[in-house]
mmCIF file of C-alpha atoms in Angstrom:
data_model
loop_
_atom_site.group_PDB
_atom_site.id
_atom_site.type_symbol
_atom_site.label_atom_id
_atom_site.label_comp_id
_atom_site.label_asym_id
_atom_site.label_seq_id
_atom_site.Cartn_x
_atom_site.Cartn_y
_atom_site.Cartn_z
ATOM 1 C CA MET A 1 -0.278 0.221 -0.311
ATOM 2 C CA ARG A 2 1.219 3.670 -1.015
ATOM 3 C CA ARG A 3 1.401 6.801 0.126
ATOM 4 C CA ALA A 4 -1.721 8.581 -1.630
ATOM 5 C CA SER A 5 -1.090 12.977 -1.824
ATOM 6 C CA SER A 6 -3.970 14.831 -0.980
ATOM 7 C CA ALA A 7 -3.632 18.077 -2.853
ATOM 8 C CA VAL A 8 -7.201 18.674 -2.454
ATOM 9 C CA CYS A 9 -6.967 18.387 1.359
ATOM 10 C CA ARG A 10 -3.878 20.698 0.990
ATOM 11 C CA GLY A 11 -6.036 23.582 -0.880
ATOM 12 C CA ALA A 12 -8.942 23.408 1.823
ATOM 13 C CA VAL A 13 -6.110 23.537 4.655
ATOM 14 C CA ARG A 14 -4.498 26.692 2.741
ATOM 15 C CA VAL A 15 -7.512 28.381 2.671
ATOM 16 C CA ALA A 16 -8.623 27.576 6.413
ATOM 17 C CA TRP A 17 -4.917 28.784 7.301
ATOM 18 C CA ALA A 18 -5.279 32.446 5.473
ATOM 19 C CA LEU A 19 -8.278 32.769 8.018
ATOM 20 C CA MET A 20 -6.572 31.206 10.977
ATOM 21 C CA VAL A 21 -3.238 33.081 10.950
ATOM 22 C CA VAL A 22 -2.786 33.841 14.890
ATOM 23 C CA THR A 23 -2.153 37.458 15.441
ATOM 24 C CA VAL A 24 -0.728 38.132 19.046
ATOM 25 C CA ALA A 25 -2.239 41.488 20.590
ATOM 26 C CA SER A 26 0.127 44.251 21.664
ATOM 27 C CA SER A 27 0.458 44.353 25.700
ATOM 28 C CA ALA A 28 1.629 47.194 28.246
ATOM 29 C CA SER A 29 5.172 45.477 27.331
ATOM 30 C CA SER A 30 7.449 47.356 24.723
ATOM 31 C CA ALA A 31 10.446 45.291 25.256
ATOM 32 C CA PRO A 32 11.745 44.615 21.821
ATOM 33 C CA LEU A 33 12.092 40.788 20.040
ATOM 34 C CA ALA A 34 15.511 40.570 20.858
ATOM 35 C CA ALA A 35 14.909 41.347 24.615
ATOM 36 C CA GLN A 36 12.689 38.428 25.014
ATOM 37 C CA GLN A 37 14.230 35.087 23.126
ATOM 38 C CA PRO A 38 11.297 33.204 21.528
ATOM 39 C CA THR A 39 11.001 29.423 21.852
ATOM 40 C CA LEU A 40 9.863 26.981 20.268
ATOM 41 C CA ARG A 41 8.423 23.130 21.196
ATOM 42 C CA THR A 42 7.169 20.552 19.353
ATOM 43 C CA SER A 43 5.695 17.202 19.935
ATOM 44 C CA VAL A 44 3.715 14.085 18.231
ATOM 45 C CA ASP A 45 1.034 11.925 19.952
ATOM 46 C CA THR A 46 2.625 9.063 18.798
ATOM 47 C CA THR A 47 5.894 7.670 16.883
ATOM 48 C CA ARG A 48 4.195 4.541 15.350
ATOM 49 C CA ILE A 49 1.242 4.248 13.487
ATOM 50 C CA THR A 50 -0.414 1.942 10.965
ATOM 51 C CA VAL A 51 -0.949 2.953 7.362
ATOM 52 C CA GLY A 52 -3.370 5.757 7.020
ATOM 53 C CA ASP A 53 -3.872 6.568 10.761
ATOM 54 C CA ARG A 54 -3.548 10.104 11.615
ATOM 55 C CA ILE A 55 -0.670 11.830 13.863
ATOM 56 C CA ARG A 56 -1.182 15.077 15.647
ATOM 57 C CA LEU A 57 1.978 17.149 15.472
ATOM 58 C CA GLN A 58 1.836 20.026 18.255
ATOM 59 C CA LEU A 59 3.785 23.390 18.038
ATOM 60 C CA ALA A 60 3.957 25.723 21.028
ATOM 61 C CA VAL A 61 5.678 29.092 20.528
ATOM 62 C CA GLU A 62 6.922 31.178 23.659
ATOM 63 C CA HIS A 63 7.052 34.745 22.858
ATOM 64 C CA ALA A 64 7.080 38.606 23.746
ATOM 65 C CA PRO A 65 3.661 39.724 24.160
ATOM 66 C CA GLU A 66 4.018 42.336 21.257
ATOM 67 C CA VAL A 67 5.529 39.878 18.853
ATOM 68 C CA GLN A 68 2.850 38.269 16.253
ATOM 69 C CA VAL A 69 3.263 34.549 15.089
ATOM 70 C CA ALA A 70 2.697 33.820 11.421
ATOM 71 C CA TRP A 71 1.949 30.438 10.964
ATOM 72 C CA PRO A 72 2.878 28.715 7.440
ATOM 73 C CA ASP A 73 -0.396 28.856 4.917
ATOM 74 C CA SER A 74 1.128 25.695 3.457
ATOM 75 C CA LEU A 75 3.391 23.148 4.036
ATOM 76 C CA ASP A 76 5.167 20.245 2.257
ATOM 77 C CA LEU A 77 5.648 17.182 4.691
ATOM 78 C CA SER A 78 6.420 14.695 2.152
ATOM 79 C CA PRO A 79 6.028 11.459 2.581
ATOM 80 C CA PHE A 80 3.213 12.793 5.174
ATOM 81 C CA GLU A 81 0.064 14.689 4.240
ATOM 82 C CA LEU A 82 -1.533 17.715 5.721
ATOM 83 C CA LEU A 83 -5.286 16.872 6.799
ATOM 84 C CA ALA A 84 -5.932 19.605 8.687
ATOM 85 C CA ALA A 85 -4.693 22.473 10.695
ATOM 86 C CA GLU A 86 -6.132 24.340 13.775
ATOM 87 C CA ALA A 87 -4.510 27.509 15.317
ATOM 88 C CA GLN A 88 -5.175 28.053 19.015
ATOM 89 C CA PRO A 89 -5.633 31.798 20.393
ATOM 90 C CA SER A 90 -2.369 32.872 21.887
ATOM 91 C CA ALA A 91 -2.464 33.211 25.835
ATOM 92 C CA ALA A 92 -0.457 35.029 28.520
ATOM 93 C CA GLY A 93 2.125 32.518 30.022
ATOM 94 C CA GLY A 94 2.790 31.901 33.814
ATOM 95 C CA ALA A 95 5.188 33.492 36.117
ATOM 96 C CA GLY A 96 8.020 31.108 35.311
ATOM 97 C CA GLN A 97 8.036 32.537 31.971
ATOM 98 C CA GLY A 98 8.431 36.054 32.871
ATOM 99 C CA GLY A 99 5.164 37.143 31.304
ATOM 100 C CA ALA A 100 5.507 35.644 27.940
ATOM 101 C CA ALA A 101 2.486 34.830 25.512
ATOM 102 C CA VAL A 102 1.978 31.288 24.255
ATOM 103 C CA SER A 103 0.904 30.625 20.814
ATOM 104 C CA ARG A 104 -0.272 26.906 20.062
ATOM 105 C CA ALA A 105 -1.007 25.182 16.456
ATOM 106 C CA VAL A 106 -1.907 21.618 15.945
ATOM 107 C CA PHE A 107 -1.218 19.617 12.487
ATOM 108 C CA THR A 108 -2.948 16.430 11.894
ATOM 109 C CA LEU A 109 -1.063 14.482 9.101
ATOM 110 C CA THR A 110 -1.242 10.797 7.452
ATOM 111 C CA THR A 111 0.742 8.678 5.036
ATOM 112 C CA PHE A 112 0.451 5.935 2.807
ATOM 113 C CA GLU A 113 3.813 4.464 2.760
ATOM 114 C CA LEU A 114 5.148 1.915 5.330
ATOM 115 C CA GLY A 115 8.949 2.057 6.619
ATOM 116 C CA GLU A 116 10.549 4.285 8.999
ATOM 117 C CA LEU A 117 9.498 7.855 7.826
ATOM 118 C CA GLU A 118 10.523 11.272 9.094
ATOM 119 C CA ILE A 119 8.267 14.310 9.537
ATOM 120 C CA PRO A 120 10.331 17.046 8.129
ATOM 121 C CA SER A 121 11.105 20.199 9.822
ATOM 122 C CA PHE A 122 9.600 23.824 8.609
ATOM 123 C CA ASP A 123 10.013 27.437 9.946
ATOM 124 C CA VAL A 124 7.602 29.515 11.960
ATOM 125 C CA ALA A 125 7.754 33.138 11.430
ATOM 126 C CA LEU A 126 7.343 35.625 14.204
ATOM 127 C CA GLU A 127 7.216 39.345 13.258
ATOM 128 C CA GLY A 128 8.126 41.805 15.612
ATOM 129 C CA ALA A 129 9.327 45.661 15.734
ATOM 130 C CA ASP A 130 12.934 44.855 15.010
ATOM 131 C CA GLY A 131 12.034 42.531 12.091
ATOM 132 C CA VAL A 132 11.193 39.193 11.250
ATOM 133 C CA GLU A 133 12.739 35.910 13.103
ATOM 134 C CA ARG A 134 12.262 32.005 12.146
ATOM 135 C CA LEU A 135 12.414 29.351 14.155
ATOM 136 C CA ARG A 136 12.518 25.583 12.943
ATOM 137 C CA THR A 137 10.609 22.772 14.185
ATOM 138 C CA ASP A 138 12.413 19.537 15.221
ATOM 139 C CA PRO A 139 12.189 16.334 12.695
ATOM 140 C CA PHE A 140 10.379 13.006 14.248
ATOM 141 C CA ALA A 141 11.135 9.571 13.216
ATOM 142 C CA ILE A 142 7.614 7.623 12.694
ATOM 143 C CA GLU A 143 7.470 4.061 12.255
ATOM 144 C CA VAL A 144 4.332 3.174 9.722
ATOM 145 C CA VAL A 145 3.231 -0.619 9.799
ATOM 146 C CA SER A 146 0.843 -2.236 7.838
ATOM 147 C CA VAL A 147 -3.006 -2.810 8.961
ATOM 148 C CA GLY A 148 -3.129 -6.322 10.710
ATOM 149 C CA LEU A 149 0.848 -6.615 11.559
ATOM 150 C CA ASP A 150 1.753 -9.724 13.378
ATOM 151 C CA GLU A 151 3.951 -8.658 16.039
ATOM 152 C CA GLY A 152 5.043 -12.346 17.065
ATOM 153 C CA ASP A 153 8.537 -13.154 17.845
ATOM 154 C CA GLY A 154 8.885 -15.929 14.660
ATOM 155 C CA ILE A 155 9.412 -15.291 11.078
ATOM 156 C CA ARG A 156 6.407 -16.195 9.270
ATOM 157 C CA GLY A 157 6.413 -17.033 5.436
ATOM 158 C CA ILE A 158 5.047 -14.864 2.811
ATOM 159 C CA ARG A 159 1.802 -14.886 2.183
ATOM 160 C CA GLY A 160 -0.241 -14.551 -1.132
ATOM 161 C CA PRO A 161 -1.955 -11.408 -2.501
ATOM 162 C CA MET A 162 -5.079 -10.394 -0.294
ATOM 163 C CA ALA A 163 -8.160 -11.068 -2.161
ATOM 164 C CA ILE A 164 -10.473 -7.605 -2.389
ATOM 165 C CA PRO A 165 -13.883 -9.267 -1.253
ATOM 166 C CA LEU A 166 -16.791 -8.292 -3.830
ATOM 167 C CA ASP A 167 -20.648 -8.761 -3.179
ATOM 168 C CA ALA A 168 -21.817 -11.567 -5.149
ATOM 169 C CA GLY A 169 -25.019 -9.674 -6.535
ATOM 170 C CA PRO A 170 -22.825 -7.532 -8.481
ATOM 171 C CA VAL A 171 -20.924 -10.310 -10.128
ATOM 172 C CA LEU A 172 -23.832 -12.214 -10.639
ATOM 173 C CA LEU A 173 -25.191 -9.568 -12.925
ATOM 174 C CA VAL A 174 -22.146 -8.968 -14.705
ATOM 175 C CA LEU A 175 -21.762 -12.553 -15.965
ATOM 176 C CA LEU A 176 -25.761 -12.620 -16.700
ATOM 177 C CA LEU A 177 -25.502 -9.389 -19.089
ATOM 178 C CA ALA A 178 -22.352 -10.942 -20.468
ATOM 179 C CA LEU A 179 -24.334 -13.956 -21.111
ATOM 180 C CA LEU A 180 -26.747 -12.435 -22.614
ATOM 181 C CA ALA A 181 -24.737 -10.348 -24.741
ATOM 182 C CA ALA A 182 -22.987 -13.434 -25.935
ATOM 183 C CA GLY A 183 -26.180 -15.320 -26.507
ATOM 184 C CA GLY A 184 -27.304 -12.311 -28.791
ATOM 185 C CA ALA A 185 -24.235 -11.908 -30.893
ATOM 186 C CA VAL A 186 -24.557 -15.996 -31.748
ATOM 187 C CA TRP A 187 -28.332 -15.606 -32.420
ATOM 188 C CA LEU A 188 -27.624 -12.599 -34.865
ATOM 189 C CA TRP A 189 -24.938 -14.454 -36.625
ATOM 190 C CA LEU A 190 -26.911 -17.409 -37.000
ATOM 191 C CA ARG A 191 -29.876 -15.964 -38.854
ATOM 192 C CA ARG A 192 -27.678 -13.552 -41.142
ATOM 193 C CA ARG A 193 -26.095 -17.274 -42.088
ATOM 194 C CA ARG A 194 -29.620 -18.537 -42.763
ATOM 195 C CA GLU A 195 -30.765 -15.592 -44.839
ATOM 196 C CA GLY A 196 -27.743 -15.875 -46.898
ATOM 197 C CA GLY A 197 -26.771 -11.794 -46.135
ATOM 198 C CA GLU A 198 -23.187 -10.912 -45.599
ATOM 199 C CA SER A 199 -22.304 -9.828 -41.933
ATOM 200 C CA ALA A 200 -22.385 -6.465 -40.855
ATOM 201 C CA PRO A 201 -19.063 -4.766 -40.214
ATOM 202 C CA PRO A 202 -18.628 -4.653 -36.284
ATOM 203 C CA ALA A 203 -19.057 -1.356 -34.607
ATOM 204 C CA PRO A 204 -16.558 0.515 -34.169
ATOM 205 C CA PRO A 205 -15.519 0.937 -30.212
ATOM 206 C CA ARG A 206 -16.786 3.587 -28.178
ATOM 207 C CA ALA A 207 -14.709 6.490 -27.455
ATOM 208 C CA ALA A 208 -12.933 6.684 -23.981
ATOM 209 C CA HIS A 209 -15.058 9.741 -22.818
ATOM 210 C CA GLU A 210 -18.330 8.640 -23.931
ATOM 211 C CA VAL A 211 -17.784 5.438 -21.948
ATOM 212 C CA ALA A 212 -16.549 6.809 -18.950
ATOM 213 C CA LEU A 213 -19.110 9.863 -19.069
ATOM 214 C CA ASP A 214 -21.881 7.158 -19.262
ATOM 215 C CA ASP A 215 -20.119 5.361 -16.335
ATOM 216 C CA LEU A 216 -20.276 8.238 -14.488
ATOM 217 C CA ASP A 217 -24.143 9.183 -15.042
ATOM 218 C CA ALA A 218 -24.854 5.518 -14.230
ATOM 219 C CA LEU A 219 -23.053 5.616 -10.844
ATOM 220 C CA GLU A 220 -24.759 8.955 -10.129
ATOM 221 C CA ARG A 221 -28.199 7.151 -10.463
ATOM 222 C CA SER A 222 -27.128 4.302 -8.579
ATOM 223 C CA GLY A 223 -28.201 5.455 -5.456
ATOM 224 C CA LEU A 224 -25.297 3.827 -3.819
ATOM 225 C CA LEU A 225 -24.832 7.050 -1.421
ATOM 226 C CA VAL A 226 -28.526 7.143 -0.560
ATOM 227 C CA GLU A 227 -28.053 3.701 0.773
ATOM 228 C CA GLY A 228 -25.162 4.381 2.664
ATOM 229 C CA ARG A 229 -22.374 2.156 0.629
ATOM 230 C CA VAL A 230 -20.050 5.112 0.814
ATOM 231 C CA LYS A 231 -17.212 2.916 0.063
ATOM 232 C CA ASP A 232 -18.885 0.620 -2.986
ATOM 233 C CA TYR A 233 -19.444 4.498 -4.276
ATOM 234 C CA HIS A 234 -15.821 5.679 -4.225
ATOM 235 C CA VAL A 235 -14.541 2.002 -5.266
ATOM 236 C CA ALA A 236 -16.420 2.191 -8.007
ATOM 237 C CA LEU A 237 -15.671 6.226 -8.741
ATOM 238 C CA SER A 238 -11.935 5.156 -8.861
ATOM 239 C CA GLU A 239 -12.242 2.407 -11.269
ATOM 240 C CA ILE A 240 -14.147 4.447 -13.672
ATOM 241 C CA ALA A 241 -11.303 7.068 -13.382
ATOM 242 C CA ARG A 242 -8.621 4.223 -13.882
ATOM 243 C CA ARG A 243 -10.385 2.717 -16.827
ATOM 244 C CA TYR A 244 -10.756 6.287 -18.591
ATOM 245 C CA VAL A 245 -6.691 6.885 -18.205
ATOM 246 C CA GLU A 246 -6.123 3.312 -19.475
ATOM 247 C CA GLN A 247 -8.477 3.854 -22.474
ATOM 248 C CA ARG A 248 -7.183 7.298 -23.407
ATOM 249 C CA PHE A 249 -3.715 7.401 -22.437
ATOM 250 C CA GLN A 250 -2.645 3.792 -22.809
ATOM 251 C CA VAL A 251 -1.372 3.941 -18.892
ATOM 252 C CA PRO A 252 -2.239 0.705 -17.351
ATOM 253 C CA ALA A 253 -4.130 2.286 -14.404
ATOM 254 C CA LEU A 254 -6.364 -0.390 -13.440
ATOM 255 C CA GLU A 255 -2.872 -2.478 -12.111
ATOM 256 C CA MET A 256 -1.268 0.750 -10.658
ATOM 257 C CA THR A 257 -1.350 2.358 -6.923
ATOM 258 C CA THR A 258 -2.297 6.295 -7.487
ATOM 259 C CA ARG A 259 1.627 6.784 -7.333
ATOM 260 C CA GLU A 260 2.171 5.035 -10.078
ATOM 261 C CA ILE A 261 -0.394 6.374 -12.335
ATOM 262 C CA ARG A 262 0.841 9.749 -11.452
ATOM 263 C CA SER A 263 4.147 8.567 -12.823
ATOM 264 C CA GLY A 264 2.688 6.862 -15.703
ATOM 265 C CA LEU A 265 0.519 10.042 -16.886
ATOM 266 C CA ALA A 266 3.399 12.251 -16.644
ATOM 267 C CA ALA A 267 5.042 9.947 -19.387
ATOM 268 C CA SER A 268 2.130 9.661 -21.491
ATOM 269 C CA SER A 269 0.416 12.470 -23.628
ATOM 270 C CA ALA A 270 -2.010 13.441 -20.742
ATOM 271 C CA PRO A 271 -2.021 16.959 -20.531
ATOM 272 C CA ALA A 272 -0.322 18.141 -16.929
ATOM 273 C CA ALA A 273 -3.780 19.928 -15.557
ATOM 274 C CA PHE A 274 -5.226 16.533 -16.039
ATOM 275 C CA SER A 275 -2.783 14.824 -13.944
ATOM 276 C CA GLN A 276 -2.593 17.185 -11.311
ATOM 277 C CA GLY A 277 -6.540 17.354 -10.971
ATOM 278 C CA LEU A 278 -7.035 13.476 -11.146
ATOM 279 C CA GLY A 279 -4.380 12.733 -8.424
ATOM 280 C CA PRO A 280 -5.869 14.575 -5.467
ATOM 281 C CA VAL A 281 -9.489 12.703 -6.228
ATOM 282 C CA LEU A 282 -8.086 9.110 -6.301
ATOM 283 C CA ASP A 283 -6.306 9.875 -3.168
ATOM 284 C CA ARG A 284 -9.493 11.008 -1.994
ATOM 285 C CA CYS A 285 -11.047 7.651 -3.015
ATOM 286 C CA ASP A 286 -8.055 5.735 -1.254
ATOM 287 C CA LEU A 287 -8.510 7.218 1.787
ATOM 288 C CA VAL A 288 -12.293 5.591 1.702
ATOM 289 C CA LYS A 289 -11.095 2.345 0.633
ATOM 290 C CA PHE A 290 -8.036 1.704 2.940
ATOM 291 C CA ALA A 291 -8.275 4.554 5.752
ATOM 292 C CA LYS A 292 -11.907 4.059 6.174
ATOM 293 C CA VAL A 293 -12.717 7.667 6.059
ATOM 294 C CA ARG A 294 -16.215 8.353 5.751
ATOM 295 C CA PRO A 295 -16.600 11.748 3.981
ATOM 296 C CA ALA A 296 -20.284 13.509 3.584
ATOM 297 C CA ALA A 297 -22.554 12.536 1.022
ATOM 298 C CA ASP A 298 -21.915 16.054 -0.532
ATOM 299 C CA GLU A 299 -18.084 15.994 -1.010
ATOM 300 C CA ALA A 300 -18.778 12.314 -2.350
ATOM 301 C CA ARG A 301 -20.994 13.936 -5.294
ATOM 302 C CA GLY A 302 -18.449 16.690 -5.484
ATOM 303 C CA LEU A 303 -15.357 14.258 -6.395
ATOM 304 C CA LEU A 304 -17.722 12.842 -9.152
ATOM 305 C CA ASP A 305 -18.000 16.375 -10.705
ATOM 306 C CA GLU A 306 -14.562 16.689 -10.452
ATOM 307 C CA ILE A 307 -13.708 13.399 -12.578
ATOM 308 C CA ARG A 308 -16.582 14.516 -15.050
ATOM 309 C CA THR A 309 -15.194 17.707 -15.751
ATOM 310 C CA LEU A 310 -11.194 16.335 -15.940
ATOM 311 C CA VAL A 311 -13.123 13.654 -18.456
ATOM 312 C CA ARG A 312 -14.729 16.771 -20.717
ATOM 313 C CA ASP A 313 -11.697 18.714 -20.906
ATOM 314 C CA THR A 314 -9.903 15.724 -22.043
ATOM 315 C CA ILE A 315 -12.258 15.012 -25.096
ATOM 316 C CA PRO A 316 -10.096 14.658 -27.982
ATOM 317 C CA ALA A 317 -10.766 17.542 -30.904
ATOM 318 C CA ALA A 318 -12.635 16.288 -33.819
ATOM 319 C CA GLU A 319 -9.956 15.612 -36.605
ATOM 320 C CA PRO A 320 -10.883 17.339 -39.999
ATOM 321 C CA PRO A 321 -12.155 14.929 -42.552
ATOM 322 C CA ALA A 322 -9.828 13.500 -44.811
ATOM 323 C CA ALA A 323 -9.185 15.312 -48.276
ATOM 324 C CA THR A 324 -10.563 13.089 -50.597
ATOM 325 C CA ALA A 325 -9.201 13.358 -54.343
ATOM 326 C CA SER A 326 -12.423 13.912 -56.851
ATOM 327 C CA ALA A 327 -11.207 12.237 -60.402
ATOM 328 C CA THR A 328 -12.897 14.516 -62.688
ATOM 329 C CA ALA A 329 -13.072 13.634 -66.572
ATOM 330 C CA SER A 330 -10.794 15.506 -68.795
ATOM 331 C CA PRO A 331 -12.827 16.939 -71.881
ATOM 332 C CA GLU A 332 -12.436 14.863 -74.923
ATOM 333 C CA SER A 333 -10.458 16.548 -77.739
ATOM 334 C CA PRO A 334 -12.647 17.376 -80.953
#
């Protein structure tokens, strides 16, 4: 299982941060920034998680009351993804802190990569009358293990790939439709053969965007969200998007992880805007499938609309009709 980047979450967090930048009000003290040395403390609530779990990174800055703390409005904490950010109002410190103010913030992170990873450090800016001073957070080593990892002492053999459980109903329906289609094709062929007519040429394959748009419309009418089958809805949505990538840009997306799809699209003829827009959508679907995130119905419908827009934006332009040379008879000489 691999990391699923969530640029959609980043955009939402970026907007939220723009509204939540903490400004520390001026107090009676007029000591300059250098007169009261600021300090930054960082901590995490855990150093060992399973893939897709959340980590809370907590920051506390002690500073002079007249200094303003400007939290970063966007962060690249790869291989971790920033899911949410919350800034708390500054508070006056205790007697042991010499009247210093304390500003706090909490970052919620996750990752889909396994192994010994590290939350990278980043800068926090403090703005005072004497200028801007930057404090740097501490990096943290995080161990990410697979879901259901056996922590026994014995060494176990390598297990085969895990099967994805499927509902019997949809599988039987697909098989029935396939049998009906095959039976209809055989019946038509036998009928034409008895009548002695030539068989009609096979219909050209449908364009990838037509198939994808029809599948999106069918999913929208399916009622899965109304029935509360949120995971089934996101699994179907991810498969529609991956099938379109495979048919439109010849990238075997149905057999790839989201990270591999990004690399495949980068090496294909797909527009950069399509790859940048599709990655976050697939990341959100992965969060529902693997991390048991349960988004609201409106958010789920919004993901479908985003994929529909990406498909429409990449419909191939109509090719001009091939020039046909019309043979004109030359006038006979008298």
